[in-house]
Structure formats: structure tokens, C-alpha cells
Amino acid sequence: MSNEQKIDSLQKGALTAGWLKFMIGSLIGVAVYFIPFFWMGTRSIFIDHVVTTITFYAPGFAEVVTLLLIVIGGGHPFYAKSWNKGFSSCILSVLKVAGGFLGVMAFFQMGPDWLLGEEMLPLLFYSIAMPVALLIPIGSVFLTFLVDYGLLSFLGVFLKPVMRPVWKVPGVAAVNIVASFVGSFSVGIFMTDQLYREGRYTMKEAAIVLTGFSTVSTAFMVIIAKNLALMHIWHLFFGTTLIITFAVTAITARIYPLRNIPSTYVHQEKEERKHQEDEENQGLFLSAFSLALKEAESNRYLFENIKYNLKEGVRMSLRFLPLILSIGMIVFILARKTLFFDGMAYVLYPFLDWLRIPEPMLVAKAISTAGAEVLMPSLILATVDVPVAARFVTGVVSISSVLFLSGTIPCIIGTSVPISMKNIFAILLERIILTLLILSPMLILLS
């Protein structure tokens, strides 16, 4: 065999190996993250079923893991000596310590009766923090099949003509969107943080994805629809929520504060990725497929990748789990023990009345809590007799606002993407206002 034939044979072998890695890795990633199926009476994706199975058959193990992550996360800023690096670091460190104490109180059932009521600390610990504490590390193990074997590179090129002009993000953002909708916002946020640190997103792109596409899962949407008695128009509700969420994100990506976030990569040299993406001149599919095969073929260390992603998943859990308890507890106290959100409702009332939203005062009170807890608006109207249109508005706003203090906001703060709380609240307000403006003319369908 001549040298040319040997080289040709080696190239074909490498191409075949790359193709197999791309196909097998991508199929595993898609199956784990995106294909829902029934298990134990619920329909969800594989990693969510794993979490459900663990919490059902080994609740003690799940509780201990959650407590350890919360307590270690609460003390980590002081161990790492990062607590005094700035005013925001000090505040977050105090909140993390408070979260650690709250975790201990929830686990050992220590504290006043009002704090240990079913709708207070136990709800935060068992219904919100515990699933997230398991979901992120377990999800991170399988993340390597989505990230490291060519699927993201393929989608990044193939979907660029749609994603970049409309939402100003690369095609890989489509994976984040699907991960949030069929899985969990925490999985989508973790994935975004990972891609940002790998240089696949700029700071601005990561901020757009985090604040615009980190929605609650479809399962959460079903719960909201049930609370609001909207299941008889589920498809209309789900479709409207989807369209409005994406439309609002297309607008917020172009206005303050997202517009002013710099388009820089976490490592400056990574900018060549974007130039490489922009320089693809082949046919779209062939270009995407070629890039995916190159990445899959060059990736040889499966267990090293899994180890790295698991380590990063645990690190992220340590950063935001204590915040879920401390910030969530503050929000719950304000919502259930004070008139804070009633006062906010009076601010929103004139705007809703001007838009001719039915029962504007009740709806204003409900959606004023959307930034606190995603389920709270639907719970407020669950026992009240109001028109379908009022319930519909409340449900859509609670989902399309994306950002809420007992879930997505602590997770976003825990990422490597530097988004200030001021900007997060500005985006939240924009999303609520834009959702109401876009949705109000559509309410004629429900009249």
C-alpha cells in the first residue's frame, strides 16, 4: 500500500470514527435531555425521572445531599476568601450564610411554627431546592453528550440564520430553549453558564439567553394552567405563552440594559469562534455537519469530560442553592406576611385598567408577585371567580416574565455571567410590561 493510500485510509477511518461519535453522542444527549416519557405516572425527561426516582425511593439520601450542598455553599465564600471582594459579594455572602442556616432549620425541623408551615420553609427546601440540588449534578454528567460531540456546533451553524437575526444569539441557543421547556430552567441556566465559560457565548449572548429563555418547564406550565382552570384551552395557552415569551425576548435583546452589555468572550482569544462561524461559506447543512464531525473526532476523553462537567455542576449548585432558600424566604415573608405586593398592585392597576384587562386590581395583585415566585400568581387567583381572560393574562405573564426570586434569579446570580441585580430587575419589569402590551389585543379571542 502506497503512502497516499495509507493517508487516505487513515482519513476515512477518522471520518467514520467522527461520524459514529457525533451520532451516538448526540443521540444519547437528545434522548436524556429532550425526549419525554412516562415513568411513575408522570411524563418528563430522563434526568427528571432519575431525580423523581431518587426522591421517592431514597428521600433521606436526597435530603442529606441537598443539606450538604446548601451548608457547604453557605460557607464557601469565606473558605475561598471571596466574600469581601465588593459590596455585592458581601451581600451575597451574607445571604448564602443565611441560606445555610435555613437549610439546617428545614432539615432538622427547628424554628418557629410560622416558618415551618407547609407553604414556607419546607416548600422551599423540599419542592424547590431539593430537586434542583439533584438535577444539576445528574444533568451535568450527561451534558458532555450535548456539548462535546458536535451537536452544539452543528446547531450553531445550522440555526444561525434564524437565531442571530431575531434574537441576536448563536444557533446553539436553541438547545438551551428546548432544555428549559422540556426539562428545567436550572438545566438551561447551567448549560448557558457552561457554554459562556467555554467561549461559545459572548457576555451579551449569555445574558440574553439567561434572561429570555430560562423558562419554567412544560410541566410547570401545566401546573399553572391547572391552578387557573385553563386546561380546557391548554393548546391556546401554551402556544400563546411560547410566542409571547420569544417575542418579548426579541425586543429586550435590543433595548436597555441588554443592549449595553459588551459582546466580549470570557477569554478574549475565543472571539475567533465567532469569526470562524461567520466565515463558513459552504452549504449550510454541509458546513454544520463538517464542523460537528471535526469536533466529535477530536474529542477522545469521555470520562474526563464527564468528570469536568460534574465538577462544574456541583460548583454551580454550591453557588446558588443557599440563595434559593434565603432569597426565597424573604420573598415568601413579604408575600404572605406583609402588604408589600398589595402596594405594588396599586402601581400596576392604572396600566392594566388602561389596557382593559378584566378585573384589573385582582390581576395586578397576582402578577405583582410574578417576580417573586412563578406559581404565586396562579395560586392567588385559584380560589377566586374571575373571567377566563383575567386568568389567561395572569398565567401568561407569570411564565413569560421568566425571572423570579425563588428560582431563576438566584441561579443566574450563581453563574459566571456578570449580570447585576439592577439589570435583572429592569429586564423583569420590561418583560412584564411588554407581555401585557402584546397580549392585551389578543384577549378578544377569549371574549
GROMACS .gro file of C-alpha atoms in nm:
model
  447
    1MET     CA    1   0.000   0.000   0.000
    2SER     CA    2   0.141   0.339  -0.102
    3ASN     CA    3   0.178   0.630   0.140
    4GLU     CA    4  -0.107   0.812  -0.034
    5GLN     CA    5  -0.337   0.512   0.014
    6LYS     CA    6  -0.239   0.482   0.381
    7ILE     CA    7  -0.314   0.852   0.438
    8ASP     CA    8  -0.647   0.818   0.256
    9SER     CA    9  -0.734   0.510   0.465
   10LEU     CA   10  -0.648   0.691   0.790
   11GLN     CA   11  -0.858   0.992   0.687
   12LYS     CA   12  -1.157   0.769   0.608
   13GLY     CA   13  -1.114   0.591   0.942
   14ALA     CA   14  -1.104   0.923   1.128
   15LEU     CA   15  -1.412   1.041   0.938
   16THR     CA   16  -1.601   0.721   1.027
   17ALA     CA   17  -1.496   0.749   1.393
   18GLY     CA   18  -1.604   1.114   1.400
   19TRP     CA   19  -1.939   1.029   1.241
   20LEU     CA   20  -2.004   0.750   1.493
   21LYS     CA   21  -1.908   0.971   1.788
   22PHE     CA   22  -2.129   1.252   1.660
   23MET     CA   23  -2.431   1.026   1.603
   24ILE     CA   24  -2.404   0.816   1.922
   25GLY     CA   25  -2.311   1.110   2.147
   26SER     CA   26  -2.585   1.332   2.005
   27LEU     CA   27  -2.849   1.058   2.026
   28ILE     CA   28  -2.765   0.994   2.393
   29GLY     CA   29  -2.774   1.368   2.468
   30VAL     CA   30  -3.105   1.420   2.288
   31ALA     CA   31  -3.262   1.112   2.450
   32VAL     CA   32  -3.156   1.218   2.800
   33TYR     CA   33  -3.249   1.587   2.774
   34PHE     CA   34  -3.525   1.620   2.517
   35ILE     CA   35  -3.740   1.305   2.483
   36PRO     CA   36  -4.013   1.290   2.748
   37PHE     CA   37  -4.171   0.959   2.850
   38PHE     CA   38  -4.397   0.826   3.124
   39TRP     CA   39  -4.245   0.693   3.446
   40MET     CA   40  -4.414   0.655   3.784
   41GLY     CA   41  -4.727   0.821   3.650
   42THR     CA   42  -4.560   1.138   3.520
   43ARG     CA   43  -4.436   1.241   3.178
   44SER     CA   44  -4.094   1.406   3.175
   45ILE     CA   45  -3.736   1.366   3.052
   46PHE     CA   46  -3.483   1.106   3.169
   47ILE     CA   47  -3.284   1.319   3.415
   48ASP     CA   48  -3.603   1.449   3.577
   49HIS     CA   49  -3.725   1.091   3.619
   50VAL     CA   50  -3.391   1.000   3.780
   51VAL     CA   51  -3.440   1.282   4.032
   52THR     CA   52  -3.801   1.177   4.097
   53THR     CA   53  -3.695   0.815   4.149
   54ILE     CA   54  -3.421   0.914   4.397
   55THR     CA   55  -3.651   1.143   4.597
   56PHE     CA   56  -3.922   0.873   4.604
   57TYR     CA   57  -3.712   0.567   4.690
   58ALA     CA   58  -3.429   0.737   4.881
   59PRO     CA   59  -3.573   1.059   5.027
   60GLY     CA   60  -3.324   1.058   5.315
   61PHE     CA   61  -3.030   1.049   5.074
   62ALA     CA   62  -3.180   1.334   4.867
   63GLU     CA   63  -3.235   1.545   5.180
   64VAL     CA   64  -2.880   1.489   5.307
   65VAL     CA   65  -2.725   1.574   4.968
   66THR     CA   66  -2.934   1.892   4.950
   67LEU     CA   67  -2.840   1.995   5.304
   68LEU     CA   68  -2.468   1.932   5.244
   69LEU     CA   69  -2.467   2.138   4.924
   70ILE     CA   70  -2.654   2.423   5.094
   71VAL     CA   71  -2.433   2.428   5.406
   72ILE     CA   72  -2.105   2.396   5.212
   73GLY     CA   73  -2.227   2.659   4.965
   74GLY     CA   74  -2.315   2.890   5.254
   75GLY     CA   75  -1.963   2.876   5.394
   76HIS     CA   76  -1.773   2.860   5.065
   77PRO     CA   77  -1.728   3.240   5.013
   78PHE     CA   78  -1.539   3.256   5.343
   79TYR     CA   79  -1.332   2.946   5.268
   80ALA     CA   80  -1.244   3.085   4.923
   81LYS     CA   81  -1.192   3.433   5.074
   82SER     CA   82  -1.417   3.588   4.809
   83TRP     CA   83  -1.679   3.732   5.046
   84ASN     CA   84  -1.517   4.079   5.071
   85LYS     CA   85  -1.432   4.143   4.706
   86GLY     CA   86  -1.703   4.407   4.673
   87PHE     CA   87  -2.035   4.527   4.810
   88SER     CA   88  -2.239   4.276   4.608
   89SER     CA   89  -2.006   3.993   4.718
   90CYS     CA   90  -2.063   4.087   5.083
   91ILE     CA   91  -2.441   4.092   5.041
   92LEU     CA   92  -2.448   3.761   4.853
   93SER     CA   93  -2.218   3.602   5.111
   94VAL     CA   94  -2.449   3.707   5.396
   95LEU     CA   95  -2.747   3.567   5.203
   96LYS     CA   96  -2.560   3.240   5.145
   97VAL     CA   97  -2.482   3.205   5.516
   98ALA     CA   98  -2.848   3.273   5.593
   99GLY     CA   99  -2.940   3.006   5.337
  100GLY     CA  100  -2.711   2.760   5.515
  101PHE     CA  101  -2.886   2.823   5.848
  102LEU     CA  102  -3.229   2.793   5.683
  103GLY     CA  103  -3.124   2.461   5.530
  104VAL     CA  104  -3.031   2.326   5.874
  105MET     CA  105  -3.361   2.454   6.018
  106ALA     CA  106  -3.562   2.288   5.739
  107PHE     CA  107  -3.376   1.957   5.767
  108PHE     CA  108  -3.400   1.930   6.146
  109GLN     CA  109  -3.744   2.098   6.169
  110MET     CA  110  -3.607   2.367   6.400
  111GLY     CA  111  -3.767   2.709   6.427
  112PRO     CA  112  -4.096   2.890   6.485
  113ASP     CA  113  -4.421   2.734   6.364
  114TRP     CA  114  -4.490   3.013   6.113
  115LEU     CA  115  -4.152   2.948   5.946
  116LEU     CA  116  -4.202   2.571   5.933
  117GLY     CA  117  -4.553   2.592   5.787
  118GLU     CA  118  -4.613   2.388   5.471
  119GLU     CA  119  -4.620   2.695   5.247
  120MET     CA  120  -4.298   2.846   5.385
  121LEU     CA  121  -3.953   2.693   5.451
  122PRO     CA  122  -4.042   2.325   5.382
  123LEU     CA  123  -4.184   2.425   5.042
  124LEU     CA  124  -3.857   2.598   4.953
  125PHE     CA  125  -3.636   2.314   5.079
  126TYR     CA  126  -3.827   2.008   4.958
  127SER     CA  127  -4.014   2.132   4.648
  128ILE     CA  128  -3.762   2.378   4.501
  129ALA     CA  129  -3.411   2.335   4.643
  130MET     CA  130  -3.403   1.954   4.665
  131PRO     CA  131  -3.498   1.879   4.301
  132VAL     CA  132  -3.250   2.142   4.180
  133ALA     CA  133  -2.976   2.004   4.409
  134LEU     CA  134  -3.008   1.666   4.238
  135LEU     CA  135  -3.095   1.784   3.889
  136ILE     CA  136  -2.784   1.994   3.826
  137PRO     CA  137  -2.517   1.733   3.918
  138ILE     CA  138  -2.707   1.450   3.746
  139GLY     CA  139  -2.774   1.664   3.440
  140SER     CA  140  -2.410   1.772   3.425
  141VAL     CA  141  -2.297   1.408   3.389
  142PHE     CA  142  -2.491   1.378   3.063
  143LEU     CA  143  -2.418   1.731   2.945
  144THR     CA  144  -2.096   1.616   2.778
  145PHE     CA  145  -2.301   1.430   2.513
  146LEU     CA  146  -2.468   1.757   2.412
  147VAL     CA  147  -2.166   1.983   2.443
  148ASP     CA  148  -1.860   1.783   2.341
  149TYR     CA  149  -1.962   1.561   2.050
  150GLY     CA  150  -2.061   1.806   1.779
  151LEU     CA  151  -2.434   1.863   1.831
  152LEU     CA  152  -2.395   2.222   1.951
  153SER     CA  153  -2.153   2.303   1.670
  154PHE     CA  154  -2.400   2.159   1.419
  155LEU     CA  155  -2.692   2.361   1.556
  156GLY     CA  156  -2.474   2.668   1.596
  157VAL     CA  157  -2.413   2.685   1.222
  158PHE     CA  158  -2.744   2.538   1.102
  159LEU     CA  159  -2.973   2.764   1.309
  160LYS     CA  160  -2.762   3.079   1.290
  161PRO     CA  161  -2.974   3.229   1.004
  162VAL     CA  162  -3.278   3.224   1.238
  163MET     CA  163  -3.140   3.275   1.588
  164ARG     CA  164  -2.895   3.557   1.525
  165PRO     CA  165  -3.118   3.797   1.324
  166VAL     CA  166  -3.421   3.751   1.551
  167TRP     CA  167  -3.273   3.712   1.899
  168LYS     CA  168  -2.908   3.816   1.848
  169VAL     CA  169  -2.778   3.482   1.977
  170PRO     CA  170  -2.598   3.192   1.804
  171GLY     CA  171  -2.781   2.881   1.688
  172VAL     CA  172  -2.669   2.678   1.991
  173ALA     CA  173  -2.918   2.880   2.199
  174ALA     CA  174  -3.190   2.656   2.054
  175VAL     CA  175  -3.057   2.377   2.276
  176ASN     CA  176  -3.095   2.596   2.586
  177ILE     CA  177  -3.453   2.680   2.492
  178VAL     CA  178  -3.554   2.317   2.450
  179ALA     CA  179  -3.368   2.215   2.768
  180SER     CA  180  -3.568   2.467   2.972
  181PHE     CA  181  -3.905   2.386   2.816
  182VAL     CA  182  -3.885   2.007   2.838
  183GLY     CA  183  -3.656   1.984   3.142
  184SER     CA  184  -3.592   2.264   3.390
  185PHE     CA  185  -3.478   2.625   3.396
  186SER     CA  186  -3.188   2.516   3.618
  187VAL     CA  187  -3.061   2.280   3.346
  188GLY     CA  188  -3.088   2.556   3.084
  189ILE     CA  189  -2.906   2.804   3.309
  190PHE     CA  190  -2.629   2.556   3.389
  191MET     CA  191  -2.588   2.482   3.018
  192THR     CA  192  -2.567   2.854   2.937
  193ASP     CA  193  -2.306   2.912   3.206
  194GLN     CA  194  -2.100   2.622   3.074
  195LEU     CA  195  -2.116   2.748   2.715
  196TYR     CA  196  -2.026   3.101   2.823
  197ARG     CA  197  -1.716   2.981   3.008
  198GLU     CA  198  -1.618   2.768   2.707
  199GLY     CA  199  -1.635   3.074   2.481
  200ARG     CA  200  -1.940   2.970   2.277
  201TYR     CA  201  -2.141   3.271   2.400
  202THR     CA  202  -2.037   3.631   2.442
  203MET     CA  203  -2.134   3.808   2.764
  204LYS     CA  204  -2.428   3.974   2.588
  205GLU     CA  205  -2.546   3.650   2.424
  206ALA     CA  206  -2.531   3.462   2.755
  207ALA     CA  207  -2.727   3.742   2.926
  208ILE     CA  208  -2.996   3.732   2.653
  209VAL     CA  209  -3.032   3.354   2.685
  210LEU     CA  210  -3.035   3.357   3.067
  211THR     CA  211  -3.295   3.633   3.098
  212GLY     CA  212  -3.503   3.547   2.793
  213PHE     CA  213  -3.510   3.171   2.750
  214SER     CA  214  -3.466   3.024   3.102
  215THR     CA  215  -3.835   2.947   3.129
  216VAL     CA  216  -4.000   2.703   3.364
  217SER     CA  217  -4.061   2.359   3.216
  218THR     CA  218  -4.375   2.250   3.036
  219ALA     CA  219  -4.466   2.052   3.349
  220PHE     CA  220  -4.468   2.377   3.550
  221MET     CA  221  -4.684   2.536   3.280
  222VAL     CA  222  -4.935   2.255   3.320
  223ILE     CA  223  -4.948   2.319   3.697
  224ILE     CA  224  -5.009   2.691   3.635
  225ALA     CA  225  -5.281   2.612   3.380
  226LYS     CA  226  -5.448   2.370   3.626
  227ASN     CA  227  -5.437   2.626   3.908
  228LEU     CA  228  -5.605   2.880   3.680
  229ALA     CA  229  -5.858   2.630   3.535
  230LEU     CA  230  -5.723   2.678   3.181
  231MET     CA  231  -5.669   2.315   3.082
  232HIS     CA  232  -5.972   2.325   2.852
  233ILE     CA  233  -5.776   2.575   2.637
  234TRP     CA  234  -5.432   2.428   2.709
  235HIS     CA  235  -5.306   2.440   2.348
  236LEU     CA  236  -5.406   2.805   2.311
  237PHE     CA  237  -5.247   2.890   2.646
  238PHE     CA  238  -4.923   2.702   2.573
  239GLY     CA  239  -4.892   2.837   2.217
  240THR     CA  240  -4.961   3.195   2.324
  241THR     CA  241  -4.710   3.170   2.609
  242LEU     CA  242  -4.445   3.035   2.371
  243ILE     CA  243  -4.498   3.305   2.107
  244ILE     CA  244  -4.511   3.594   2.354
  245THR     CA  245  -4.208   3.475   2.553
  246PHE     CA  246  -3.998   3.461   2.235
  247ALA     CA  247  -4.139   3.790   2.100
  248VAL     CA  248  -4.059   3.971   2.426
  249THR     CA  249  -3.705   3.830   2.424
  250ALA     CA  250  -3.653   3.956   2.068
  251ILE     CA  251  -3.741   4.306   2.194
  252THR     CA  252  -3.547   4.302   2.524
  253ALA     CA  253  -3.235   4.187   2.336
  254ARG     CA  254  -3.243   4.523   2.154
  255ILE     CA  255  -3.311   4.765   2.441
  256TYR     CA  256  -3.151   4.870   2.770
  257PRO     CA  257  -2.995   4.704   2.965
  258LEU     CA  258  -2.915   4.403   2.744
  259ARG     CA  259  -2.821   4.630   2.454
  260ASN     CA  260  -2.542   4.785   2.664
  261ILE     CA  261  -2.379   4.459   2.777
  262PRO     CA  262  -2.046   4.413   2.595
  263SER     CA  263  -2.016   4.147   2.323
  264THR     CA  264  -1.695   4.002   2.467
  265TYR     CA  265  -1.598   3.644   2.542
  266VAL     CA  266  -1.485   3.524   2.883
  267HIS     CA  267  -1.144   3.463   2.724
  268GLN     CA  268  -1.065   3.720   2.459
  269GLU     CA  269  -0.895   3.468   2.230
  270LYS     CA  270  -1.225   3.281   2.200
  271GLU     CA  271  -1.355   3.556   1.972
  272GLU     CA  272  -1.209   3.359   1.685
  273ARG     CA  273  -1.501   3.115   1.731
  274LYS     CA  274  -1.746   3.375   1.608
  275HIS     CA  275  -1.527   3.468   1.317
  276GLN     CA  276  -1.491   3.100   1.233
  277GLU     CA  277  -1.869   3.064   1.243
  278ASP     CA  278  -1.919   3.368   1.024
  279GLU     CA  279  -1.662   3.254   0.769
  280GLU     CA  280  -1.842   2.932   0.680
  281ASN     CA  281  -1.914   2.965   0.307
  282GLN     CA  282  -2.023   2.610   0.226
  283GLY     CA  283  -2.381   2.493   0.203
  284LEU     CA  284  -2.544   2.540   0.542
  285PHE     CA  285  -2.605   2.173   0.621
  286LEU     CA  286  -2.266   2.053   0.494
  287SER     CA  287  -2.089   2.331   0.680
  288ALA     CA  288  -2.270   2.243   1.005
  289PHE     CA  289  -2.211   1.870   0.960
  290SER     CA  290  -1.841   1.915   0.876
  291LEU     CA  291  -1.780   2.126   1.188
  292ALA     CA  292  -1.966   1.874   1.406
  293LEU     CA  293  -1.757   1.582   1.274
  294LYS     CA  294  -1.432   1.768   1.338
  295GLU     CA  295  -1.531   1.839   1.697
  296ALA     CA  296  -1.653   1.484   1.762
  297GLU     CA  297  -1.341   1.325   1.611
  298SER     CA  298  -1.106   1.545   1.815
  299ASN     CA  299  -1.283   1.460   2.141
  300ARG     CA  300  -1.125   1.146   2.286
  301TYR     CA  301  -1.172   1.167   2.663
  302LEU     CA  302  -1.529   1.080   2.759
  303PHE     CA  303  -1.472   1.022   3.131
  304GLU     CA  304  -1.253   1.331   3.165
  305ASN     CA  305  -1.533   1.537   3.010
  306ILE     CA  306  -1.791   1.382   3.242
  307LYS     CA  307  -1.568   1.445   3.544
  308TYR     CA  308  -1.517   1.810   3.442
  309ASN     CA  309  -1.889   1.874   3.383
  310LEU     CA  310  -1.985   1.704   3.710
  311LYS     CA  311  -1.733   1.917   3.899
  312GLU     CA  312  -1.871   2.234   3.740
  313GLY     CA  313  -2.228   2.124   3.813
  314VAL     CA  314  -2.151   2.078   4.182
  315ARG     CA  315  -1.973   2.415   4.191
  316MET     CA  316  -2.275   2.588   4.042
  317SER     CA  317  -2.507   2.414   4.291
  318LEU     CA  318  -2.290   2.542   4.577
  319ARG     CA  319  -2.320   2.896   4.440
  320PHE     CA  320  -2.696   2.923   4.409
  321LEU     CA  321  -2.866   2.665   4.635
  322PRO     CA  322  -2.817   2.872   4.956
  323LEU     CA  323  -2.954   3.175   4.768
  324ILE     CA  324  -3.271   2.988   4.672
  325LEU     CA  325  -3.351   2.942   5.042
  326SER     CA  326  -3.252   3.288   5.168
  327ILE     CA  327  -3.396   3.497   4.883
  328GLY     CA  328  -3.698   3.269   4.853
  329MET     CA  329  -3.767   3.303   5.225
  330ILE     CA  330  -3.753   3.684   5.207
  331VAL     CA  331  -3.998   3.676   4.917
  332PHE     CA  332  -4.236   3.435   5.092
  333ILE     CA  333  -4.239   3.651   5.406
  334LEU     CA  334  -4.313   3.964   5.200
  335ALA     CA  335  -4.588   3.788   5.007
  336ARG     CA  336  -4.759   3.608   5.294
  337LYS     CA  337  -4.691   3.823   5.599
  338THR     CA  338  -4.692   4.182   5.466
  339LEU     CA  339  -4.885   4.413   5.231
  340PHE     CA  340  -4.579   4.471   5.011
  341PHE     CA  341  -4.728   4.317   4.696
  342ASP     CA  342  -5.063   4.484   4.761
  343GLY     CA  343  -4.880   4.816   4.737
  344MET     CA  344  -4.719   4.707   4.410
  345ALA     CA  345  -5.063   4.615   4.277
  346TYR     CA  346  -5.178   4.977   4.313
  347VAL     CA  347  -4.884   5.083   4.095
  348LEU     CA  348  -4.978   4.833   3.821
  349TYR     CA  349  -5.354   4.889   3.840
  350PRO     CA  350  -5.379   5.205   3.620
  351PHE     CA  351  -5.174   5.038   3.344
  352LEU     CA  352  -5.392   4.725   3.343
  353ASP     CA  353  -5.709   4.933   3.353
  354TRP     CA  354  -5.583   5.135   3.053
  355LEU     CA  355  -5.521   4.807   2.865
  356ARG     CA  356  -5.879   4.700   2.951
  357ILE     CA  357  -5.765   4.384   3.129
  358PRO     CA  358  -6.065   4.226   3.309
  359GLU     CA  359  -6.057   4.256   3.691
  360PRO     CA  360  -5.750   4.484   3.675
  361MET     CA  361  -5.699   4.513   4.052
  362LEU     CA  362  -5.705   4.138   4.114
  363VAL     CA  363  -5.481   4.069   3.815
  364ALA     CA  364  -5.244   4.347   3.927
  365LYS     CA  365  -5.210   4.187   4.270
  366ALA     CA  366  -5.147   3.846   4.114
  367ILE     CA  367  -4.887   3.948   3.856
  368SER     CA  368  -4.707   4.177   4.103
  369THR     CA  369  -4.590   3.852   4.266
  370ALA     CA  370  -4.464   3.703   3.936
  371GLY     CA  371  -4.110   3.820   4.006
  372ALA     CA  372  -4.123   3.659   4.348
  373GLU     CA  373  -4.244   3.304   4.280
  374VAL     CA  374  -4.365   3.165   3.948
  375LEU     CA  375  -4.660   2.974   4.098
  376MET     CA  376  -4.782   3.253   4.327
  377PRO     CA  377  -4.988   3.449   4.068
  378SER     CA  378  -5.187   3.137   3.978
  379LEU     CA  379  -5.235   3.048   4.346
  380ILE     CA  380  -5.378   3.395   4.419
  381LEU     CA  381  -5.646   3.354   4.150
  382ALA     CA  382  -5.701   2.980   4.203
  383THR     CA  383  -5.986   3.030   4.452
  384VAL     CA  384  -6.132   3.350   4.302
  385ASP     CA  385  -6.413   3.363   4.046
  386VAL     CA  386  -6.274   3.581   3.765
  387PRO     CA  387  -6.321   3.582   3.384
  388VAL     CA  388  -6.114   3.345   3.170
  389ALA     CA  389  -5.930   3.640   3.014
  390ALA     CA  390  -5.808   3.756   3.357
  391ARG     CA  391  -5.680   3.408   3.440
  392PHE     CA  392  -5.522   3.376   3.096
  393VAL     CA  393  -5.329   3.703   3.134
  394THR     CA  394  -5.208   3.604   3.479
  395GLY     CA  395  -5.081   3.267   3.357
  396VAL     CA  396  -4.901   3.403   3.051
  397VAL     CA  397  -4.732   3.685   3.246
  398SER     CA  398  -4.611   3.452   3.522
  399ILE     CA  399  -4.432   3.237   3.261
  400SER     CA  400  -4.313   3.494   3.006
  401SER     CA  401  -4.160   3.716   3.276
  402VAL     CA  402  -3.900   3.432   3.314
  403LEU     CA  403  -3.722   3.592   3.615
  404PHE     CA  404  -3.836   3.516   3.971
  405LEU     CA  405  -3.661   3.544   4.306
  406SER     CA  406  -3.729   3.195   4.439
  407GLY     CA  407  -3.576   3.022   4.136
  408THR     CA  408  -3.422   3.166   3.820
  409ILE     CA  409  -3.271   3.483   3.971
  410PRO     CA  410  -3.056   3.305   4.235
  411CYS     CA  411  -2.949   3.057   3.965
  412ILE     CA  412  -2.847   3.340   3.730
  413ILE     CA  413  -2.659   3.518   4.010
  414GLY     CA  414  -2.472   3.193   4.069
  415THR     CA  415  -2.339   3.178   3.711
  416SER     CA  416  -2.016   3.327   3.576
  417VAL     CA  417  -2.212   3.578   3.365
  418PRO     CA  418  -2.183   3.922   3.531
  419ILE     CA  419  -2.544   4.049   3.533
  420SER     CA  420  -2.623   4.297   3.811
  421MET     CA  421  -2.941   4.278   4.020
  422LYS     CA  422  -3.032   4.624   3.891
  423ASN     CA  423  -3.026   4.495   3.534
  424ILE     CA  424  -3.215   4.178   3.627
  425PHE     CA  425  -3.500   4.378   3.782
  426ALA     CA  426  -3.502   4.619   3.486
  427ILE     CA  427  -3.538   4.324   3.246
  428LEU     CA  428  -3.811   4.170   3.465
  429LEU     CA  429  -4.012   4.494   3.457
  430GLU     CA  430  -3.964   4.522   3.080
  431ARG     CA  431  -4.082   4.165   3.027
  432ILE     CA  432  -4.399   4.216   3.233
  433ILE     CA  433  -4.489   4.542   3.055
  434LEU     CA  434  -4.411   4.408   2.706
  435THR     CA  435  -4.607   4.088   2.772
  436LEU     CA  436  -4.914   4.288   2.875
  437LEU     CA  437  -4.884   4.520   2.574
  438ILE     CA  438  -4.856   4.231   2.327
  439LEU     CA  439  -5.116   4.011   2.496
  440SER     CA  440  -5.396   4.260   2.562
  441PRO     CA  441  -5.515   4.288   2.196
  442MET     CA  442  -5.527   3.907   2.175
  443LEU     CA  443  -5.779   3.879   2.459
  444ILE     CA  444  -6.060   3.930   2.210
  445LEU     CA  445  -6.016   3.558   2.132
  446LEU     CA  446  -6.137   3.479   2.483
  447SER     CA  447  -6.431   3.717   2.493
   0.00000   0.00000   0.00000
